[in-house]
């Protein structure tokens, strides 16, 4: 259905206003969500509850920086997205998506 898809590439260093943060489709429809982003060595570099696609909300979306604002190196990062949603029959479910995000500066 196209929901809860995570953008595979972000380019915050280009400063063109495009692909500056990770975009998660339909994230605003989740009852709750939690995302963890790891570097290639398995170190947690970003985590938040209540992810949002809003630009400038660096506490609730990822733009290639740590929560403290330190820029991360170019490369592949891995995410684990957990979210709760209501299906077409009104039933509540929890789901997990995992994948990779390419950070290009």
PDB file of C-alpha atoms in Angstrom:
ATOM      1  CA  UNK A   1       0.000   0.000   0.000  1.00  0.00           C
ATOM      2  CA  UNK A   2       3.018   2.286   0.063  1.00  0.00           C
ATOM      3  CA  UNK A   3       2.711   3.201   3.728  1.00  0.00           C
ATOM      4  CA  UNK A   4       5.592   3.106   6.195  1.00  0.00           C
ATOM      5  CA  UNK A   5       8.190   3.136   3.440  1.00  0.00           C
ATOM      6  CA  UNK A   6      11.463   4.746   4.473  1.00  0.00           C
ATOM      7  CA  UNK A   7      13.356   6.908   1.974  1.00  0.00           C
ATOM      8  CA  UNK A   8      16.520   5.007   0.993  1.00  0.00           C
ATOM      9  CA  UNK A   9      18.728   8.067   0.333  1.00  0.00           C
ATOM     10  CA  UNK A  10      19.177  11.429   2.055  1.00  0.00           C
ATOM     11  CA  UNK A  11      21.419  14.280   0.898  1.00  0.00           C
ATOM     12  CA  UNK A  12      21.381  16.936   3.634  1.00  0.00           C
ATOM     13  CA  UNK A  13      24.768  18.392   2.658  1.00  0.00           C
ATOM     14  CA  UNK A  14      23.568  19.552  -0.753  1.00  0.00           C
ATOM     15  CA  UNK A  15      21.428  22.286   0.851  1.00  0.00           C
ATOM     16  CA  UNK A  16      18.955  22.254  -2.030  1.00  0.00           C
ATOM     17  CA  UNK A  17      15.932  21.563   0.165  1.00  0.00           C
ATOM     18  CA  UNK A  18      15.461  18.079  -1.305  1.00  0.00           C
ATOM     19  CA  UNK A  19      16.005  14.776   0.499  1.00  0.00           C
ATOM     20  CA  UNK A  20      17.357  16.578   3.565  1.00  0.00           C
ATOM     21  CA  UNK A  21      15.726  14.157   6.044  1.00  0.00           C
ATOM     22  CA  UNK A  22      14.458  10.627   6.054  1.00  0.00           C
ATOM     23  CA  UNK A  23      10.843  10.583   4.888  1.00  0.00           C
ATOM     24  CA  UNK A  24       8.516   7.831   6.121  1.00  0.00           C
ATOM     25  CA  UNK A  25       5.277   7.586   4.162  1.00  0.00           C
ATOM     26  CA  UNK A  26       2.059   7.641   6.219  1.00  0.00           C
ATOM     27  CA  UNK A  27       3.983   7.929   9.510  1.00  0.00           C
ATOM     28  CA  UNK A  28       1.413  10.440  10.743  1.00  0.00           C
ATOM     29  CA  UNK A  29      -1.268   7.714  10.589  1.00  0.00           C
ATOM     30  CA  UNK A  30       0.514   5.485  13.119  1.00  0.00           C
ATOM     31  CA  UNK A  31      -0.869   5.378  16.629  1.00  0.00           C
ATOM     32  CA  UNK A  32       2.747   5.381  17.786  1.00  0.00           C
ATOM     33  CA  UNK A  33       6.152   4.823  16.241  1.00  0.00           C
ATOM     34  CA  UNK A  34       9.750   4.342  17.278  1.00  0.00           C
ATOM     35  CA  UNK A  35      12.836   4.410  15.053  1.00  0.00           C
ATOM     36  CA  UNK A  36      16.437   3.464  15.722  1.00  0.00           C
ATOM     37  CA  UNK A  37      19.245   4.204  13.257  1.00  0.00           C
ATOM     38  CA  UNK A  38      22.589   2.427  13.450  1.00  0.00           C
ATOM     39  CA  UNK A  39      25.919   2.873  11.717  1.00  0.00           C
ATOM     40  CA  UNK A  40      27.676  -0.009   9.958  1.00  0.00           C
ATOM     41  CA  UNK A  41      29.324  -1.085  13.230  1.00  0.00           C
ATOM     42  CA  UNK A  42      25.979  -1.439  14.960  1.00  0.00           C
ATOM     43  CA  UNK A  43      26.313   1.707  17.063  1.00  0.00           C
ATOM     44  CA  UNK A  44      23.061   3.539  17.700  1.00  0.00           C
ATOM     45  CA  UNK A  45      23.388   7.025  16.155  1.00  0.00           C
ATOM     46  CA  UNK A  46      19.773   8.232  16.331  1.00  0.00           C
ATOM     47  CA  UNK A  47      16.624   7.173  18.163  1.00  0.00           C
ATOM     48  CA  UNK A  48      13.224   8.780  18.651  1.00  0.00           C
ATOM     49  CA  UNK A  49       9.603   8.101  19.444  1.00  0.00           C
ATOM     50  CA  UNK A  50       6.943   9.944  17.453  1.00  0.00           C
ATOM     51  CA  UNK A  51       8.903  10.324  14.222  1.00  0.00           C
ATOM     52  CA  UNK A  52       7.665  13.183  12.035  1.00  0.00           C
ATOM     53  CA  UNK A  53       8.448  14.253   8.471  1.00  0.00           C
ATOM     54  CA  UNK A  54       8.447  17.944   9.422  1.00  0.00           C
ATOM     55  CA  UNK A  55      11.546  19.849   8.325  1.00  0.00           C
ATOM     56  CA  UNK A  56      13.524  21.348  11.168  1.00  0.00           C
ATOM     57  CA  UNK A  57      12.234  18.972  13.861  1.00  0.00           C
ATOM     58  CA  UNK A  58      15.644  17.428  14.495  1.00  0.00           C
ATOM     59  CA  UNK A  59      14.439  15.755  17.692  1.00  0.00           C
ATOM     60  CA  UNK A  60      11.837  13.723  15.776  1.00  0.00           C
ATOM     61  CA  UNK A  61      13.329  13.216  12.318  1.00  0.00           C
ATOM     62  CA  UNK A  62      16.753  12.264  10.999  1.00  0.00           C
ATOM     63  CA  UNK A  63      18.847  14.498   8.765  1.00  0.00           C
ATOM     64  CA  UNK A  64      22.238  12.808   9.005  1.00  0.00           C
ATOM     65  CA  UNK A  65      23.100  14.257  12.398  1.00  0.00           C
ATOM     66  CA  UNK A  66      23.274  12.735  15.842  1.00  0.00           C
ATOM     67  CA  UNK A  67      20.718  14.018  18.381  1.00  0.00           C
ATOM     68  CA  UNK A  68      23.457  16.314  19.698  1.00  0.00           C
ATOM     69  CA  UNK A  69      23.868  17.825  16.201  1.00  0.00           C
ATOM     70  CA  UNK A  70      27.136  16.178  15.167  1.00  0.00           C
ATOM     71  CA  UNK A  71      27.281  15.420  11.397  1.00  0.00           C
ATOM     72  CA  UNK A  72      27.725  11.755  10.559  1.00  0.00           C
ATOM     73  CA  UNK A  73      29.993  10.399   7.839  1.00  0.00           C
ATOM     74  CA  UNK A  74      28.654   9.443   4.427  1.00  0.00           C
ATOM     75  CA  UNK A  75      27.712   5.820   4.182  1.00  0.00           C
ATOM     76  CA  UNK A  76      25.026   3.252   4.743  1.00  0.00           C
ATOM     77  CA  UNK A  77      23.001   3.368   7.951  1.00  0.00           C
ATOM     78  CA  UNK A  78      20.467   0.802   9.104  1.00  0.00           C
ATOM     79  CA  UNK A  79      17.066   1.455  10.618  1.00  0.00           C
ATOM     80  CA  UNK A  80      14.540  -0.448  12.701  1.00  0.00           C
ATOM     81  CA  UNK A  81      11.093   1.142  12.584  1.00  0.00           C
ATOM     82  CA  UNK A  82       8.423  -0.137  14.964  1.00  0.00           C
ATOM     83  CA  UNK A  83       4.910   1.240  14.610  1.00  0.00           C
ATOM     84  CA  UNK A  84       1.366   0.564  15.730  1.00  0.00           C
ATOM     85  CA  UNK A  85      -1.522   0.933  13.291  1.00  0.00           C
ATOM     86  CA  UNK A  86      -5.195   0.049  12.894  1.00  0.00           C
ATOM     87  CA  UNK A  87      -6.105  -2.197   9.972  1.00  0.00           C
ATOM     88  CA  UNK A  88      -9.216  -2.013   7.749  1.00  0.00           C
ATOM     89  CA  UNK A  89     -11.181  -4.133  10.235  1.00  0.00           C
ATOM     90  CA  UNK A  90     -10.375  -1.818  13.132  1.00  0.00           C
ATOM     91  CA  UNK A  91      -7.821  -4.149  14.705  1.00  0.00           C
ATOM     92  CA  UNK A  92      -4.660  -2.728  16.255  1.00  0.00           C
ATOM     93  CA  UNK A  93      -1.335  -4.224  15.140  1.00  0.00           C
ATOM     94  CA  UNK A  94       2.338  -3.632  15.808  1.00  0.00           C
ATOM     95  CA  UNK A  95       4.754  -4.015  12.898  1.00  0.00           C
ATOM     96  CA  UNK A  96       8.494  -3.728  12.349  1.00  0.00           C
ATOM     97  CA  UNK A  97      10.341  -2.637   9.211  1.00  0.00           C
ATOM     98  CA  UNK A  98      14.082  -2.860   8.771  1.00  0.00           C
ATOM     99  CA  UNK A  99      16.279  -1.554   6.012  1.00  0.00           C
ATOM    100  CA  UNK A 100      19.119   0.690   4.898  1.00  0.00           C
ATOM    101  CA  UNK A 101      19.487   4.413   4.308  1.00  0.00           C
ATOM    102  CA  UNK A 102      22.304   5.875   2.212  1.00  0.00           C
ATOM    103  CA  UNK A 103      23.614   9.144   3.667  1.00  0.00           C
ATOM    104  CA  UNK A 104      25.275  11.278   1.001  1.00  0.00           C
ATOM    105  CA  UNK A 105      26.690  14.666   1.966  1.00  0.00           C
TER     106      UNK A 105
END
